[in-house]
Amino acid sequence: MDANSLKAFLTIVDQGSFSEAAETLHLTQPAVSKRLATLEHQLGTKLIERGHREIRLTDAGSRLLPHARQILDDIHNAKAALSSDNGTITGELNIIASHHIGLHHLPNWLRRFAREYPEVSVNLQFMESDAAYSQMVKRNAELAFVTLSDSMESQFKVYQQWPDPMAFVTGPDHELAANNTTTLSDLAKYPALLPDTTTATYRAVSRLFLEANLPLKQQIPTNYLETIKMMTSVGLGWSVLPLSMADRTLHQLDTGITVSRVLGAVGLSGRHLSQAARAMLDVVQMEEST
C-alpha cells in the first residue's frame, strides 16, 4: 500500500468529499480519485461509496481506517526519529489554540518562540476546544492548546497543564456589585452569562447550582469569553471568567467559592512530536512558570 494513496483515503474520509480532499492535499480532484482507485485495486475491494450528497465508508473501508492512521503515524514517527539533531530546528509546526489561549497566552509564547527558533514556520488554527480534539484525531495539528476535558479520550496525551483560576463577576453597575458578599441564592435571581453546556466552565458552575438545588438562568450562551465579558460588563448578567481577564470593566464578587479549570497542551498518544513541537512545549513551560 502506497502512503500517498492511504493519505488520500484518509483525507477523503476526514473532509467528507473528494473536492475538499483535493483542496486539502493541493491536488486535482481526478488525482485524488485516482489515488483512491489505486488503493482499492491493490486491496481488491471498494473502500468508499459515493452518494449524491455524501460519501460513505464500506465495511472494508471502516476496517481499514484505524490501520491506515496507524501506518501513517508509523511513517511520521520514523521521520521524526531520523530528523537531524544538529541543534538547528527547522520546518513547519502546525498547532491549534482555543480563542482564550490565543488571546491571553499565545502572544508571549510566539514572541519568544520566533526569537529563539526563527527557522520554524508556525501554522496556527483557532477554534473551540471540542473542535480542536476533533481536528487532532484527523492529524491536522501536532499540538492543541485547549481547556482540558474530564471526558478526554485515551488517544490523547497531555504534555503540559496549568490551572486557570476563575471568579464570579458582574458589571460595576449591576445590583449584585453592591453586595459585600454574594451567595448562590443571590446569583440564582439573575441571568447567567456562561459558555455552552458542553464546556468545563459550564459544568463546574452548573454542578454548584444543582447541588444547592437552585435554578441556573442561562442566557445567550456563547463560547467566546471576550463576548461574555462584554455582555457582563454592560450589566446583562453575571458570569464566571478567568482572573486573567479581570479589569476595571468587571466587578469581582465575593462568593467564597473557588472555581478553576485546567488548560493544557495535548497531542496524540503514539504519535511522536517533532523537534519544533518539543521546542514549543519548552517555551510554553518557561513562559507559564514565570
XYZ file of C-alpha atoms in Angstrom, residues 32-244:
213
model
C -7.350 12.178 -5.611
C -9.851 9.815 -7.227
C -7.004 8.008 -8.983
C -5.106 7.508 -5.726
C -8.183 6.021 -4.094
C -8.808 3.797 -7.119
C -5.207 2.567 -6.954
C -5.615 1.669 -3.280
C -8.914 -0.115 -3.915
C -7.296 -2.059 -6.782
C -4.354 -3.066 -4.576
C -6.695 -4.296 -1.835
C -9.208 -5.823 -4.198
C -12.198 -4.186 -2.552
C -14.213 -0.970 -2.611
C -13.493 1.355 0.294
C -15.778 4.354 -0.266
C -19.247 4.620 -1.768
C -20.063 7.912 -3.476
C -23.577 9.178 -2.805
C -25.378 12.113 -4.359
C -24.573 14.417 -1.455
C -22.164 12.482 0.739
C -19.598 9.736 0.823
C -19.930 6.575 2.887
C -17.338 4.082 4.057
C -17.898 0.500 3.042
C -17.414 -2.219 5.631
C -13.901 -2.780 4.269
C -13.199 0.955 4.448
C -14.268 1.071 8.100
C -11.926 -1.811 8.902
C -9.034 -0.185 7.049
C -9.462 3.241 8.695
C -7.629 2.652 12.018
C -4.850 0.710 10.268
C -4.362 3.499 7.726
C -3.961 6.046 10.521
C -1.510 3.755 12.315
C 0.575 3.217 9.182
C 0.883 6.940 8.520
C 1.659 7.544 12.201
C 4.477 4.981 11.967
C 5.861 6.765 8.907
C 5.633 10.085 10.751
C 7.430 8.585 13.771
C 10.179 7.139 11.582
C 10.800 10.539 10.009
C 10.865 12.157 13.448
C 13.398 9.599 14.678
C 15.656 10.242 11.685
C 15.412 14.026 11.788
C 18.650 15.922 12.199
C 19.771 16.537 15.764
C 22.475 19.086 14.973
C 20.957 21.756 17.178
C 19.160 23.611 14.383
C 15.381 23.300 14.469
C 13.597 23.984 11.186
C 10.442 23.063 9.302
C 6.747 23.645 9.865
C 4.805 23.376 13.106
C 1.016 23.019 12.989
C -0.740 23.930 16.224
C -4.268 24.674 17.408
C -5.213 27.099 20.165
C -8.514 27.912 21.805
C -9.625 31.509 21.406
C -8.941 32.333 25.061
C -5.419 30.863 24.990
C -4.831 32.590 21.678
C -5.630 35.981 23.201
C -4.153 35.689 26.679
C -1.252 33.211 26.485
C -0.160 32.588 22.906
C 1.302 36.048 22.125
C 4.065 35.675 24.729
C 4.798 32.121 23.611
C 5.043 33.034 19.944
C 7.164 36.113 20.611
C 9.747 34.014 22.435
C 9.499 31.054 20.041
C 10.023 33.253 16.973
C 13.065 34.840 18.607
C 14.667 31.514 19.576
C 13.615 29.408 16.563
C 13.418 31.771 13.572
C 13.688 28.942 11.018
C 10.427 27.295 12.114
C 7.234 28.286 10.307
C 4.272 28.162 12.702
C 0.841 27.433 11.214
C -1.973 28.395 13.598
C -5.624 27.435 13.787
C -8.010 28.975 16.322
C -11.110 27.097 17.417
C -13.125 25.926 20.394
C -11.562 23.164 22.480
C -14.092 20.494 21.462
C -13.430 21.187 17.786
C -9.685 21.070 18.443
C -9.909 17.493 19.732
C -11.691 16.501 16.516
C -9.004 18.126 14.370
C -6.259 16.377 16.321
C -7.843 12.989 15.551
C -7.586 13.911 11.872
C -3.863 14.683 12.341
C -4.358 18.324 11.300
C -2.003 19.574 14.018
C 0.760 18.261 16.273
C -0.300 20.139 19.390
C -3.514 21.674 20.649
C -3.571 24.215 23.470
C -7.034 23.851 24.967
C -9.171 23.566 28.066
C -8.670 20.013 29.303
C -11.788 17.899 29.427
C -12.658 15.363 32.113
C -14.105 13.211 29.328
C -10.981 13.329 27.154
C -10.389 10.038 25.339
C -7.346 7.854 25.953
C -5.955 8.515 22.471
C -4.904 11.986 23.654
C -1.757 12.678 25.645
C -1.428 15.704 27.928
C 2.102 17.089 27.710
C 1.629 20.086 29.996
C -1.130 21.546 32.094
C -1.662 24.568 34.296
C -4.588 25.905 36.354
C -6.693 28.796 35.112
C -8.367 30.272 38.228
C -11.731 31.931 37.663
C -14.014 34.322 39.518
C -17.692 35.245 39.691
C -18.064 38.690 38.143
C -20.644 41.307 37.156
C -20.519 44.736 35.610
C -19.685 47.594 38.029
C -23.271 48.899 37.879
C -25.035 45.556 38.389
C -27.194 45.235 41.537
C -25.012 42.373 42.801
C -21.948 44.635 42.751
C -23.306 46.457 45.809
C -23.180 43.284 47.952
C -20.349 42.742 50.402
C -20.796 39.011 49.929
C -22.822 37.117 47.351
C -24.394 33.678 47.752
C -25.563 31.206 45.126
C -29.127 32.131 46.124
C -28.351 35.746 45.231
C -26.915 34.695 41.866
C -29.913 32.478 41.105
C -32.143 35.562 40.905
C -30.264 36.960 37.904
C -29.375 35.735 34.394
C -26.097 33.860 33.996
C -23.798 34.541 31.033
C -21.878 31.307 30.555
C -20.341 29.272 27.750
C -22.134 26.349 26.160
C -23.362 23.431 28.288
C -20.637 21.168 26.830
C -17.800 23.246 28.314
C -15.858 22.557 31.500
C -16.771 26.010 32.859
C -20.495 25.477 32.471
C -20.336 22.008 34.005
C -18.439 23.314 37.049
C -20.924 26.151 37.659
C -23.962 24.010 36.884
C -22.812 21.417 39.425
C -22.718 24.078 42.164
C -26.311 25.132 41.481
C -27.509 21.551 41.122
C -26.027 20.568 44.484
C -27.653 23.640 46.091
C -30.987 22.815 44.398
C -31.064 26.265 42.784
C -32.053 27.295 39.237
C -29.375 28.453 36.822
C -30.796 31.050 34.441
C -28.511 30.606 31.437
C -28.857 33.446 28.924
C -27.338 33.920 25.448
C -24.752 31.119 25.632
C -21.566 31.689 23.643
C -18.122 30.128 23.875
C -16.324 33.400 23.118
C -15.213 34.608 26.527
C -14.489 38.108 25.232
C -18.137 38.354 24.153
C -19.291 37.081 27.551
C -17.030 39.633 29.220
C -18.556 42.460 27.171
C -22.136 41.372 27.938
C -21.282 41.040 31.627
C -19.606 44.447 31.783
C -22.737 46.207 30.498
C -24.952 44.577 33.109
C -26.747 41.809 31.182
C -25.997 39.279 33.913
C -23.272 37.683 35.999
C -20.589 35.303 34.774
C -17.589 33.202 35.745
C -14.454 34.294 33.898
C -10.698 33.683 34.178
C -8.912 36.044 36.539
C -6.568 36.885 33.670
